[in-house]
Short mmCIF file of C-alpha atoms and ligand atoms in Angstrom, two decimals:
data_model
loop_
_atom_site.label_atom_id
_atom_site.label_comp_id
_atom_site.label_asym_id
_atom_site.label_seq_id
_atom_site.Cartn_x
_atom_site.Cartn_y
_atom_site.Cartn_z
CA UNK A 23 -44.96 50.14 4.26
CA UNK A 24 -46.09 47.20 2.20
CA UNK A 25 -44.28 43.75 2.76
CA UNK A 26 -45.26 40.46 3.20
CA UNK A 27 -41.08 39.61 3.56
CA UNK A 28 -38.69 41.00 5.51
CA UNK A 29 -34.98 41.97 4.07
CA UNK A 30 -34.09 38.59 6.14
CA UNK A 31 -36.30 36.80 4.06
CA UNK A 32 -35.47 38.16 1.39
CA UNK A 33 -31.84 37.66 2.06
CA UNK A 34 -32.79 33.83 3.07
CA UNK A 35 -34.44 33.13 -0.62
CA UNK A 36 -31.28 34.57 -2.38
CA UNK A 37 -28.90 32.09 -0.40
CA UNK A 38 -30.03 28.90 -2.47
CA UNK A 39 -30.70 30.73 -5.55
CA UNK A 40 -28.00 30.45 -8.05
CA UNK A 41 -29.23 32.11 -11.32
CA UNK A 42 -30.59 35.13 -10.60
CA UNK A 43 -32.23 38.08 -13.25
CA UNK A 44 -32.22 41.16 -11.82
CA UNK A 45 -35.14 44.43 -12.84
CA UNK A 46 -34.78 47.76 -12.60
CA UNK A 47 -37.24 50.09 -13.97
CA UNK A 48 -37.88 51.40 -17.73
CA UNK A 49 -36.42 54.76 -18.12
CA UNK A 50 -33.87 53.54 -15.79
CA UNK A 51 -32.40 56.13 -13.12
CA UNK A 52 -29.60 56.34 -10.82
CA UNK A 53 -31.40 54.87 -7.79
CA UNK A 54 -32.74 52.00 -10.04
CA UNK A 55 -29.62 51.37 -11.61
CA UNK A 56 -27.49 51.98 -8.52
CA UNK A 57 -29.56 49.44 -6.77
CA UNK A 58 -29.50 46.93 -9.67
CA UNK A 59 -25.73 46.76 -9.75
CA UNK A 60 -24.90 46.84 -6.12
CA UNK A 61 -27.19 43.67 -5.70
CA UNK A 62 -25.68 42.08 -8.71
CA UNK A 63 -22.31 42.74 -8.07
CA UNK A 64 -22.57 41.17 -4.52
CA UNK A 65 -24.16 38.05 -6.06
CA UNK A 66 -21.48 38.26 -8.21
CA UNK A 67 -18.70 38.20 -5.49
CA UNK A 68 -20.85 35.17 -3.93
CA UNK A 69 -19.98 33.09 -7.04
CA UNK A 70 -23.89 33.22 -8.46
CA UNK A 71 -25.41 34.03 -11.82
CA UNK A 72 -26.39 37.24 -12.18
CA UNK A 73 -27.43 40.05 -14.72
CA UNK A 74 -29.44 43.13 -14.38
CA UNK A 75 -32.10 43.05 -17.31
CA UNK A 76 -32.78 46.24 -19.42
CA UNK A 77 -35.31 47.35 -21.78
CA UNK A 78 -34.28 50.73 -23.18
CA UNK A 79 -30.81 52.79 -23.11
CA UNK A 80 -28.82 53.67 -19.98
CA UNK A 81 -28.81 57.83 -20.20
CA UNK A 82 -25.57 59.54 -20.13
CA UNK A 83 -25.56 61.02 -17.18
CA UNK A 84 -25.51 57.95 -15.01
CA UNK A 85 -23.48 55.84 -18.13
CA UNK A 86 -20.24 56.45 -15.64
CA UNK A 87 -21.66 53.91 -12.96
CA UNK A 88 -20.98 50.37 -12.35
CA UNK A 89 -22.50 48.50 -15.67
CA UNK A 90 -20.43 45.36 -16.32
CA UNK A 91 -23.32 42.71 -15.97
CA UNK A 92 -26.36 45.06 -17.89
CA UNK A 93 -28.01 43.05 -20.50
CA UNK A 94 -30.80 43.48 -23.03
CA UNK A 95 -30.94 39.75 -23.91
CA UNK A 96 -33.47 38.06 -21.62
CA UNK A 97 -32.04 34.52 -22.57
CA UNK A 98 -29.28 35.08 -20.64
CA UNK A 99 -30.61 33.05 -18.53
CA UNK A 100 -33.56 30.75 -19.68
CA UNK A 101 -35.54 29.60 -16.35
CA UNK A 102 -33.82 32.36 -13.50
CA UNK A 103 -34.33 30.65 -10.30
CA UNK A 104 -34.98 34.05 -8.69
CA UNK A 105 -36.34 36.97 -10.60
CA UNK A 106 -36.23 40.35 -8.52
CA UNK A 107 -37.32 44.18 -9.16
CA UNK A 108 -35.61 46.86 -7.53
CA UNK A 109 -37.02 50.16 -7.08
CA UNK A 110 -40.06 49.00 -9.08
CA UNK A 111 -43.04 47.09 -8.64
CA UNK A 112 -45.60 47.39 -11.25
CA UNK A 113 -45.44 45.41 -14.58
CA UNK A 114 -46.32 48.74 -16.27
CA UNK A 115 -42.28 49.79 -15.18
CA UNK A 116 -41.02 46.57 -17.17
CA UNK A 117 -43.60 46.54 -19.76
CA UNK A 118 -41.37 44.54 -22.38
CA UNK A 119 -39.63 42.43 -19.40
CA UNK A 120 -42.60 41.12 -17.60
CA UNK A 121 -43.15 38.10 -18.47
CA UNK A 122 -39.70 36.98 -18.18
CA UNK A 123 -40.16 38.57 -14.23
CA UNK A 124 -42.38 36.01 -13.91
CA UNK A 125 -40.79 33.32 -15.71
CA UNK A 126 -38.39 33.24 -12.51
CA UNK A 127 -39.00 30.52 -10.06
CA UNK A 128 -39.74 32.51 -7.15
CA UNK A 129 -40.18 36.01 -7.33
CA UNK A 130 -39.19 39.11 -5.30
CA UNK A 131 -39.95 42.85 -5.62
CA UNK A 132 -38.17 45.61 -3.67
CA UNK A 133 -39.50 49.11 -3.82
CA UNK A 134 -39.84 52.42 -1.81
CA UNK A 135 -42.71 53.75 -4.48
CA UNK A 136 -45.69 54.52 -2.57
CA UNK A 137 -47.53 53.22 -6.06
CA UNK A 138 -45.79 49.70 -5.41
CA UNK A 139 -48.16 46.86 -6.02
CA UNK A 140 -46.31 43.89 -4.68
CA UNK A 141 -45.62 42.40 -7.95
CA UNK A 142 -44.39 38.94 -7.27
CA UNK A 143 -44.30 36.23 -4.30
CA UNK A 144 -42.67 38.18 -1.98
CA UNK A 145 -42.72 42.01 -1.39
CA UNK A 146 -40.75 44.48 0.38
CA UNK A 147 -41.80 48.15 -0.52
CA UNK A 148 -41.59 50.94 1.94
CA UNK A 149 -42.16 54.55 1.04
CA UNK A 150 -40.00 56.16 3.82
CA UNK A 151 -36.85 55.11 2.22
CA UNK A 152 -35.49 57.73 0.51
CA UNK A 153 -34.23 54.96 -2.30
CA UNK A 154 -33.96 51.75 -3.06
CA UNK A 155 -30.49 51.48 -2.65
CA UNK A 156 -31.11 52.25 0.99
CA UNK A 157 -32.93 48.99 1.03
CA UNK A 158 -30.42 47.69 -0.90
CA UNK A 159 -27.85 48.76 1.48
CA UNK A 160 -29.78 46.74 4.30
CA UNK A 161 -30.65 43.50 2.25
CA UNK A 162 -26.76 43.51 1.65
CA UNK A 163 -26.01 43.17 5.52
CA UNK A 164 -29.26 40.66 5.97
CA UNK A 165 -26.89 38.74 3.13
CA UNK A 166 -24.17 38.98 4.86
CA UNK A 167 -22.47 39.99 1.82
CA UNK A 168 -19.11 42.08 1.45
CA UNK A 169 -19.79 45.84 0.88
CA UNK A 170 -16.90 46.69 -1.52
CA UNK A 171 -15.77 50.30 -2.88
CA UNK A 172 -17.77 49.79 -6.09
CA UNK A 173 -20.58 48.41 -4.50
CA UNK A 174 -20.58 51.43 -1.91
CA UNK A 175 -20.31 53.73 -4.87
CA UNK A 176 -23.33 52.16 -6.60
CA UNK A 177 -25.38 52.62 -3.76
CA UNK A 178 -24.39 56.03 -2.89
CA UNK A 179 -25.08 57.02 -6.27
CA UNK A 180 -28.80 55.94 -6.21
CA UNK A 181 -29.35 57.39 -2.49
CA UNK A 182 -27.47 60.72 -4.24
CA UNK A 183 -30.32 60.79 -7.21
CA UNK A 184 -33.17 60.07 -5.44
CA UNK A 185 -32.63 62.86 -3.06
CA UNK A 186 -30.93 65.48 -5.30
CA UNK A 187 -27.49 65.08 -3.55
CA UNK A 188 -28.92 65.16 -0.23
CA UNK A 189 -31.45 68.00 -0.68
CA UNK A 190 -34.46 66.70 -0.99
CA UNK A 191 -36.97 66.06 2.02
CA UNK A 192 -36.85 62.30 1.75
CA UNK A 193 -33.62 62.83 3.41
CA UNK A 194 -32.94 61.45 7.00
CA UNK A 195 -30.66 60.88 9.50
CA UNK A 196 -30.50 56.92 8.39
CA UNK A 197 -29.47 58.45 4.90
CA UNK A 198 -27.18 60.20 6.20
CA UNK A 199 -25.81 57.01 8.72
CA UNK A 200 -25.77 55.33 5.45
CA UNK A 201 -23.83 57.55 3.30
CA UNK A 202 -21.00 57.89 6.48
CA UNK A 203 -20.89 54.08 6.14
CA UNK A 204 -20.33 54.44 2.58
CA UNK A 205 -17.57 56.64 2.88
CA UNK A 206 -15.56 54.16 5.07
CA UNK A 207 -15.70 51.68 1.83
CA UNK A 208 -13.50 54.40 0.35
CA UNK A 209 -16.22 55.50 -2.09
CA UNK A 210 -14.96 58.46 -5.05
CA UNK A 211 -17.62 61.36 -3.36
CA UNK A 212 -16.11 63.93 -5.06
CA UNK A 213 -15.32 62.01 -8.83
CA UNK A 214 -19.38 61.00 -8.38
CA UNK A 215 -20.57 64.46 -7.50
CA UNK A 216 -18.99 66.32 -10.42
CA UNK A 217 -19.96 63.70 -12.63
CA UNK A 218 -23.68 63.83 -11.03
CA UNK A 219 -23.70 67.63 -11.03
CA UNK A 220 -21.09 69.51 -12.46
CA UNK A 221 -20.49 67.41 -15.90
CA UNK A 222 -23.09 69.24 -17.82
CA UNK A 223 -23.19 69.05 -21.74
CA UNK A 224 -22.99 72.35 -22.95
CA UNK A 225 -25.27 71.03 -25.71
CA UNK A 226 -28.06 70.48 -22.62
CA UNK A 227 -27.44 74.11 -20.99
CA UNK A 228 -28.13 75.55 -24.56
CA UNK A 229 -31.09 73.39 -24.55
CA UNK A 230 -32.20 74.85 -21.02
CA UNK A 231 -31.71 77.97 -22.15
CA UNK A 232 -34.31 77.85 -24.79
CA UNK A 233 -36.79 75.68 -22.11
CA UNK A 234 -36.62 78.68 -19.88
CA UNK A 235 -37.31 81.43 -22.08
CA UNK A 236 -40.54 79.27 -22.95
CA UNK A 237 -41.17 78.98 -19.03
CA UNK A 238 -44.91 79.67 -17.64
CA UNK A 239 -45.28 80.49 -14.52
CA UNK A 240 -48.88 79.81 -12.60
CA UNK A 241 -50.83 80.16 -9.90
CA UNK A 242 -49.55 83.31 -8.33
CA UNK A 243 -46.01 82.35 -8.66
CA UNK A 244 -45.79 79.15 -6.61
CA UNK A 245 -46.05 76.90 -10.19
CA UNK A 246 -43.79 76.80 -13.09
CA UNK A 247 -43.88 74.69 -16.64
CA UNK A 248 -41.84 74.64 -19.82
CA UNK A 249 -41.61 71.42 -22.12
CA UNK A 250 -39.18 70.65 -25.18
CA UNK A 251 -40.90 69.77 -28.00
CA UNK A 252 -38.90 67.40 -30.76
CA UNK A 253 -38.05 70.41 -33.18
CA UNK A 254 -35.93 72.49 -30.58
CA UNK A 255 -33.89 69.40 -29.81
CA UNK A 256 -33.65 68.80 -33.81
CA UNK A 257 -32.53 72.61 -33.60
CA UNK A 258 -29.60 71.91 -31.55
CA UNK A 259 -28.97 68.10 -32.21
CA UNK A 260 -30.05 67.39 -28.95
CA UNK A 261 -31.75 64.38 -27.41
CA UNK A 262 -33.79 63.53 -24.75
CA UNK A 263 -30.82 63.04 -22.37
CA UNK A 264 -29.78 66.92 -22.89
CA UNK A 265 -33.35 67.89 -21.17
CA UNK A 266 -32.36 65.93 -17.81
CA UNK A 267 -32.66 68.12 -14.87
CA UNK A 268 -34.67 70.69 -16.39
CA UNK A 269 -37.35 70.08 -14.30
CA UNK A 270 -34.75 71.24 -11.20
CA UNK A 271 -34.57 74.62 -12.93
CA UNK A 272 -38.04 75.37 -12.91
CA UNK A 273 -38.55 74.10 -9.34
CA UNK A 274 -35.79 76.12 -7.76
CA UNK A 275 -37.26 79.14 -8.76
CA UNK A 276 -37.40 81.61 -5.32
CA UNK A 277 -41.53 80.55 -4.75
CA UNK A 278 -42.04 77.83 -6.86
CA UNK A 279 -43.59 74.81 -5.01
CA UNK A 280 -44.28 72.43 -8.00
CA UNK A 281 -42.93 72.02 -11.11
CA UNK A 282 -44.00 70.57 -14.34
CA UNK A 283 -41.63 69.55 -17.18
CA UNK A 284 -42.75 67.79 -20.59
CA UNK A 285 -40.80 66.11 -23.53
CA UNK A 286 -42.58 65.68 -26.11
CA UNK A 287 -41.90 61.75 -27.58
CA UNK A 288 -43.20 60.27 -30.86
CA UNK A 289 -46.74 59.64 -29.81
CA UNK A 290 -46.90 60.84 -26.11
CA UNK A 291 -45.45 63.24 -23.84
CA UNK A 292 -43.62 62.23 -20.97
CA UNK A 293 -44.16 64.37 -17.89
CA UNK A 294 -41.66 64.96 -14.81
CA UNK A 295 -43.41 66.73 -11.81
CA UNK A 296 -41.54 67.91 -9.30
CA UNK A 297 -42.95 69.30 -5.55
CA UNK A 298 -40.02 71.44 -3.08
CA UNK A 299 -41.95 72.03 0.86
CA UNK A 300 -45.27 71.00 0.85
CA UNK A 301 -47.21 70.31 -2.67
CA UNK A 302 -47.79 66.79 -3.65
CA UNK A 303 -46.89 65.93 -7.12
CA UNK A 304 -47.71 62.39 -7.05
CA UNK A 305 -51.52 63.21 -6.76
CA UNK A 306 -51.46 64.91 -10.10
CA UNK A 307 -49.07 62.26 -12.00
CA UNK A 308 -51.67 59.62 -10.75
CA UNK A 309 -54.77 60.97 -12.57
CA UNK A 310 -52.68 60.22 -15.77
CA UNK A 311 -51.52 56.32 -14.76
CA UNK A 312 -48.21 57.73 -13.52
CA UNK A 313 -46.62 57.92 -10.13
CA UNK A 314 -43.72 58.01 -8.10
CA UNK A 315 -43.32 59.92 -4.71
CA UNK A 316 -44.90 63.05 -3.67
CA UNK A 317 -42.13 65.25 -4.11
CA UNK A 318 -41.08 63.69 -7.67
CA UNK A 319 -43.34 62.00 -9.91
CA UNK A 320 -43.78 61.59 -13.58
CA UNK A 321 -46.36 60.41 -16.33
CA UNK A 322 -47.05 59.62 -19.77
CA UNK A 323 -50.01 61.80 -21.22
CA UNK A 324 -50.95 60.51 -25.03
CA UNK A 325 -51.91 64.04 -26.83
CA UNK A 326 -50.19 66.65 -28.72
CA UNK A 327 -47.71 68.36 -26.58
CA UNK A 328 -49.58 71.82 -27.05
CA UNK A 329 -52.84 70.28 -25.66
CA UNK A 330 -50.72 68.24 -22.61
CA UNK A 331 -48.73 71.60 -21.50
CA UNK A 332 -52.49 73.14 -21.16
CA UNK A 333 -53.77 69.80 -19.78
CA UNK A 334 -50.98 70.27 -17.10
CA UNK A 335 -51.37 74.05 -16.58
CA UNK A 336 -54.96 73.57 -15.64
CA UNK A 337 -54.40 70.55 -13.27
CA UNK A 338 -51.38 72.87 -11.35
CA UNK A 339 -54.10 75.63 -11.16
CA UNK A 340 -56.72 73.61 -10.32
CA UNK A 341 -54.18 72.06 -7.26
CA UNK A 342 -53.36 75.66 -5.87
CA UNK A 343 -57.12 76.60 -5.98
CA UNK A 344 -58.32 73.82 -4.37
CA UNK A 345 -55.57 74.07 -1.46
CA UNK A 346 -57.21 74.95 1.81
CA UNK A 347 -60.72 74.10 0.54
P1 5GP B 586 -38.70 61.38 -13.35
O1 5GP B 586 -39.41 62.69 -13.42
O2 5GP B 586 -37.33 61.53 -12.81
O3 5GP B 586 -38.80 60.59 -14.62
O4 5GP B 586 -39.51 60.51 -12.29
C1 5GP B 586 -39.73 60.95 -10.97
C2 5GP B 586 -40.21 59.81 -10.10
O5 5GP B 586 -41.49 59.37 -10.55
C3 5GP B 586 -39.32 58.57 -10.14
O6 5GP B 586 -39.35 57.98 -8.86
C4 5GP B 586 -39.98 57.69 -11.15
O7 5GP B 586 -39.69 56.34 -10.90
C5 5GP B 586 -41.45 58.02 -10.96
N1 5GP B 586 -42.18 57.94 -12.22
C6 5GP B 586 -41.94 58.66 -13.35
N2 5GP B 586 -42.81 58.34 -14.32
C7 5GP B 586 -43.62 57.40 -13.82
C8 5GP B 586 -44.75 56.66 -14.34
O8 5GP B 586 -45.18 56.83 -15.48
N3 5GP B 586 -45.32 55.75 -13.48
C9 5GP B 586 -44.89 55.57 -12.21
N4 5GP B 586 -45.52 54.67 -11.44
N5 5GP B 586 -43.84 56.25 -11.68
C10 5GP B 586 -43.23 57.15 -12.46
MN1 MN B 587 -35.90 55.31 -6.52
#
């Protein structure tokens, strides 16, 4: 845990503020965006100014949620009097919003990345939440604000995606407390889940079919990698959005523990890591200037994707050997 506020604080700064920008993180997920729009909404219903702030396009898969005040034009609102992150807090997560973040009057950063920096006047980032939205969830009853259906769905959706509909081991008994309270707001569980999980493009499981057949498995079966490079998604008019989830494939292979997935981009590779028991992921994505948690984590590694999927098949070997030592 790393704060220097607490949610009542937080919830005291918000009270006066009336214009307030709101930041999710680039490459923006359910938990980020779930976060973003309960928050805003509830401003919203308290008569303020608010607007999430995006750099980049909201994928498809989460393109059903709650999106009415997302904007890419930072002069919607020249001098915010409070700027705040959510499920972010480094500038290198809001590279082209940044300085606009700190344009804001006072400035307020809300995170459960163990990587979180504190970026901004006031801080609240604690690594045992299994999302933001979580946070969110509590920094909504600090505010004393009303917790309607579509706000309940926006938070259940980012506490859904962060721990892979309740799977994951970031998953607790609060999240669990949480989600009942959600379900008392009248929230669509079922209309979310099948558009979370069972909405697939066939486009994407043609796409996953040719990711597995190109699937490596290493260190005596407990670590698996595949990648999509840009010519097998020109193959099948695909695009990046049709490789989401793959990394889930290769990690929930019977004796997999960690899981490396790579998209190849126009002058980097992206990397999603994933970890299932015991592995930590995060301690690999960090050598490369990524991060995340230690089950899921992701980085950006600037070579050729041939030379990055052998870059990352010697750091997974390297992991397993050195286990135990
Ligand atoms: P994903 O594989 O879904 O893109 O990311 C998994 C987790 O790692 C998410 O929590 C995401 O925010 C985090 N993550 C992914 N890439 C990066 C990165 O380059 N830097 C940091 N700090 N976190 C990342
Ligand atoms: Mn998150």
């Amino acid at each position: 845990m790393k704060s220097n506020a607490s949610l009542e604080k937080i919830a005291g700064l918000l009270k006066p503020a009336q214009s307030i920008l709101i930041f999710p993180h680039i490459n923006v997920d359910g938990d980020a965006l779930g976060s973003a729009a309960a928050l805003c909404r509830a401003l919203r219903n308290q008569k303020k100014d608010a607007w999430i702030l995006l750099e980049g396009e909201i994928p498809s898969y989460i393109s059903f949620m709650d999106t009415a005040f997302c904007t890419k034009d930072a002069d919607c609102i020249m001098q915010p009097d409070l700027c705040i992150c959510v499920d972010c807090s480094e500038e290198s997560r809001m590279p082209k919003r940044a300085a606009k973040y700190k344009a804001g009057k006072v400035r307020v950063c809300i995170d459960h990345h163990v990587t979180g920096e504190g970026f901004g006047d006031y801080y609240y980032i604690d690594g045992d939440e299994a999302a933001t939205a979580q946070i969110i969830y509590k920094l909504l009853l600090a505010m004393e604000a009303e917790i309607d259906q579509v706000i309940a769905e926006s938070i259940y959706i980012g506490i859904s995606t962060d721990t892979g509909g309740f799977q994951f081991s970031n998953t607790t008994a609060e999240t669990h407390a949480i989600a009942a309270k959600l379900f008392e707001k009248g929230i669509d569980h079922t209309g979310i889940m099948v558009r979370l999980y069972q909405t697939v493009p066939l486009k994407t499981v043609q796409l996953q079919a040719e990711i597995l057949e190109r699937m490596e498995v290493l260190a005596d079966g407990k670590a698996a990698i595949s990648y999509v490079s840009n010519e097998m998604m020109q193959a099948l008019s695909a695009s990046l959005d049709d490789a989401e989830g793959s990394v889930d494939l290769l990690r929930n292979i019977e004796g997999v523990e960690m899981a490396a997935f790579l998209k190849e981009q126009d002058d980097s590779v992206r990397v999603s890591m994933r970890a299932k028991s015991f592995s930590n992921v995060h301690q690999i994505a960090a050598k490369f200037g990524g991060g995340g948690h230690a089950k899921a984590a992701g980085c950006t590694i600037h070579l050729p994707l041939a030379e990055a999927v052998e870059v990352m098949k010697r750091e997974m070997t390297a992991y397993w050997e050195n286990q135990g030592k």
